PDB file of C-alpha atoms in Angstrom:
ATOM      1  CA  PRO T1364      61.487  18.861  37.016  1.00 90.00           C
ATOM      2  CA  VAL T1365      64.637  20.397  35.454  1.00 96.00           C
ATOM      3  CA  GLU T1366      64.732  23.149  38.060  1.00 96.00           C
ATOM      4  CA  ALA T1367      64.341  20.675  40.919  1.00 96.00           C
ATOM      5  CA  VAL T1368      67.168  18.493  39.625  1.00 97.00           C
ATOM      6  CA  THR T1369      69.375  21.545  39.121  1.00 97.00           C
ATOM      7  CA  LEU T1370      68.735  22.668  42.695  1.00 97.00           C
ATOM      8  CA  LEU T1371      69.505  19.238  44.131  1.00 97.00           C
ATOM      9  CA  LEU T1372      72.721  18.944  42.141  1.00 97.00           C
ATOM     10  CA  GLU T1373      73.770  22.426  43.235  1.00 97.00           C
ATOM     11  CA  LYS T1374      73.332  21.182  46.810  1.00 97.00           C
ATOM     12  CA  ASN T1375      75.712  18.299  45.981  1.00 96.00           C
ATOM     13  CA  ALA T1376      73.113  15.540  45.691  1.00 97.00           C
ATOM     14  CA  ASP T1377      74.719  12.292  44.511  1.00 97.00           C
ATOM     15  CA  PRO T1378      73.303  11.411  41.059  1.00 97.00           C
ATOM     16  CA  ASN T1379      74.154   7.732  41.577  1.00 97.00           C
ATOM     17  CA  ILE T1380      72.146   7.001  44.733  1.00 97.00           C
ATOM     18  CA  PRO T1381      69.663   4.222  43.883  1.00 97.00           C
ATOM     19  CA  ASP T1382      66.134   3.759  45.190  1.00 96.00           C
ATOM     20  CA  TYR T1383      64.766   0.499  46.623  1.00 95.00           C
ATOM     21  CA  ASP T1384      64.709  -1.084  43.133  1.00 94.00           C
ATOM     22  CA  GLY T1385      68.230   0.011  42.316  1.00 95.00           C
ATOM     23  CA  ARG T1386      67.056   2.825  40.032  1.00 96.00           C
ATOM     24  CA  THR T1387      69.309   5.850  39.968  1.00 97.00           C
ATOM     25  CA  PRO T1388      67.863   9.196  38.877  1.00 97.00           C
ATOM     26  CA  LEU T1389      69.041   8.472  35.325  1.00 96.00           C
ATOM     27  CA  LEU T1390      67.089   5.215  35.405  1.00 96.00           C
ATOM     28  CA  SER T1391      63.996   7.041  36.664  1.00 95.00           C
ATOM     29  CA  LEU T1392      63.637   9.446  33.745  1.00 95.00           C
ATOM     30  CA  ASN T1393      60.602   7.504  32.515  1.00 92.00           C
ATOM     31  CA  ARG T1394      58.692   9.399  35.212  1.00 94.00           C
ATOM     32  CA  VAL T1395      59.345  12.682  33.372  1.00 96.00           C
ATOM     33  CA  GLU T1396      56.567  13.258  30.861  1.00 94.00           C
ATOM     34  CA  ARG T1397      58.220  15.612  28.355  1.00 95.00           C
ATOM     35  CA  PRO T1398      61.048  14.158  26.228  1.00 93.00           C
ATOM     36  CA  SER T1399      62.878  17.498  26.087  1.00 94.00           C
ATOM     37  CA  GLU T1400      62.951  17.610  29.882  1.00 97.00           C
ATOM     38  CA  ARG T1401      64.173  14.004  30.066  1.00 97.00           C
ATOM     39  CA  LEU T1402      67.104  14.894  27.818  1.00 97.00           C
ATOM     40  CA  ALA T1403      67.923  18.077  29.750  1.00 97.00           C
ATOM     41  CA  ILE T1404      67.843  16.204  33.054  1.00 98.00           C
ATOM     42  CA  ALA T1405      70.001  13.400  31.652  1.00 98.00           C
ATOM     43  CA  GLN T1406      72.569  15.965  30.536  1.00 97.00           C
ATOM     44  CA  LEU T1407      72.583  17.568  33.987  1.00 97.00           C
ATOM     45  CA  LEU T1408      72.939  14.223  35.743  1.00 98.00           C
ATOM     46  CA  VAL T1409      75.702  12.937  33.476  1.00 97.00           C
ATOM     47  CA  GLY T1410      77.471  16.275  33.791  1.00 96.00           C
ATOM     48  CA  ARG T1411      77.564  15.679  37.542  1.00 96.00           C
ATOM     49  CA  GLY T1412      78.862  12.125  37.250  1.00 96.00           C
ATOM     50  CA  ALA T1413      75.759   9.959  36.851  1.00 97.00           C
ATOM     51  CA  SER T1414      76.660   6.527  35.549  1.00 97.00           C
ATOM     52  CA  VAL T1415      75.183   5.806  32.129  1.00 96.00           C
ATOM     53  CA  THR T1416      75.994   2.112  32.639  1.00 95.00           C
ATOM     54  CA  ALA T1417      74.184   1.720  35.971  1.00 95.00           C
ATOM     55  CA  THR T1418      71.620  -1.064  36.180  1.00 96.00           C
ATOM     56  CA  ASP T1419      68.596  -1.543  38.378  1.00 96.00           C
ATOM     57  CA  THR T1420      67.801  -4.780  40.219  1.00 96.00           C
ATOM     58  CA  LYS T1421      66.447  -6.264  36.981  1.00 96.00           C
ATOM     59  CA  GLY T1422      69.549  -5.386  34.970  1.00 97.00           C
ATOM     60  CA  VAL T1423      67.925  -2.532  33.037  1.00 96.00           C
ATOM     61  CA  THR T1424      70.245   0.271  31.902  1.00 96.00           C
ATOM     62  CA  PRO T1425      69.333   3.904  31.193  1.00 97.00           C
ATOM     63  CA  ALA T1426      69.741   3.264  27.440  1.00 96.00           C
ATOM     64  CA  ALA T1427      67.406   0.258  27.588  1.00 96.00           C
ATOM     65  CA  ARG T1428      64.855   2.336  29.471  1.00 96.00           C
ATOM     66  CA  ALA T1429      65.111   5.117  26.851  1.00 96.00           C
ATOM     67  CA  ASP T1430      64.613   2.508  24.120  1.00 96.00           C
ATOM     68  CA  ALA T1431      61.526   1.142  25.886  1.00 95.00           C
ATOM     69  CA  MET T1432      60.112   4.695  25.982  1.00 95.00           C
ATOM     70  CA  ASN T1433      60.889   5.168  22.274  1.00 96.00           C
ATOM     71  CA  ASP T1434      62.917   8.249  23.232  1.00 96.00           C
ATOM     72  CA  GLN T1435      65.458   8.291  20.411  1.00 96.00           C
ATOM     73  CA  PRO T1436      67.179  11.590  21.353  1.00 97.00           C
ATOM     74  CA  LEU T1437      67.750  10.344  24.899  1.00 97.00           C
ATOM     75  CA  LYS T1438      68.938   6.968  23.668  1.00 96.00           C
ATOM     76  CA  GLU T1439      71.399   8.630  21.275  1.00 96.00           C
ATOM     77  CA  TYR T1440      72.663  10.946  23.981  1.00 97.00           C
ATOM     78  CA  LEU T1441      73.231   8.085  26.403  1.00 97.00           C
ATOM     79  CA  ALA T1442      75.093   6.126  23.715  1.00 95.00           C
ATOM     80  CA  THR T1443      77.589   8.965  23.288  1.00 95.00           C
ATOM     81  CA  ALA T1444      77.692  10.298  26.868  1.00 95.00           C
ATOM     82  CA  PRO T1445      80.884   9.948  28.900  1.00 87.00           C
ATOM     83  CA  GLN T1446      81.044   6.704  30.818  1.00 80.00           C
TER      84      GLN T1446
END
C-alpha cells in the first residue's frame, strides 16, 4: 500500500479528494492492515497536504478513526501533524 500511495502522490493525486461517504485517503487508513504502514501512509499524505481535520459525512475525523482502531502511534502523529 505504501508504494501505491507514493506512486499516486508522485503523479499529483489530490490527497483530499473524498469518496462517496466523504472519506479522504487519510480517513480510509482503517483499510490498511499493518499499523506501521498506516503511519507511513499518513505521513506521506500529510506531507502532500492532506487535511488532518477533514470529516466524513458522519463527522468522523482521522484522529477519531485512529482512536477507534486503537492505533496510538497514528493518533499521536495526527495530533501533532501540521493542520
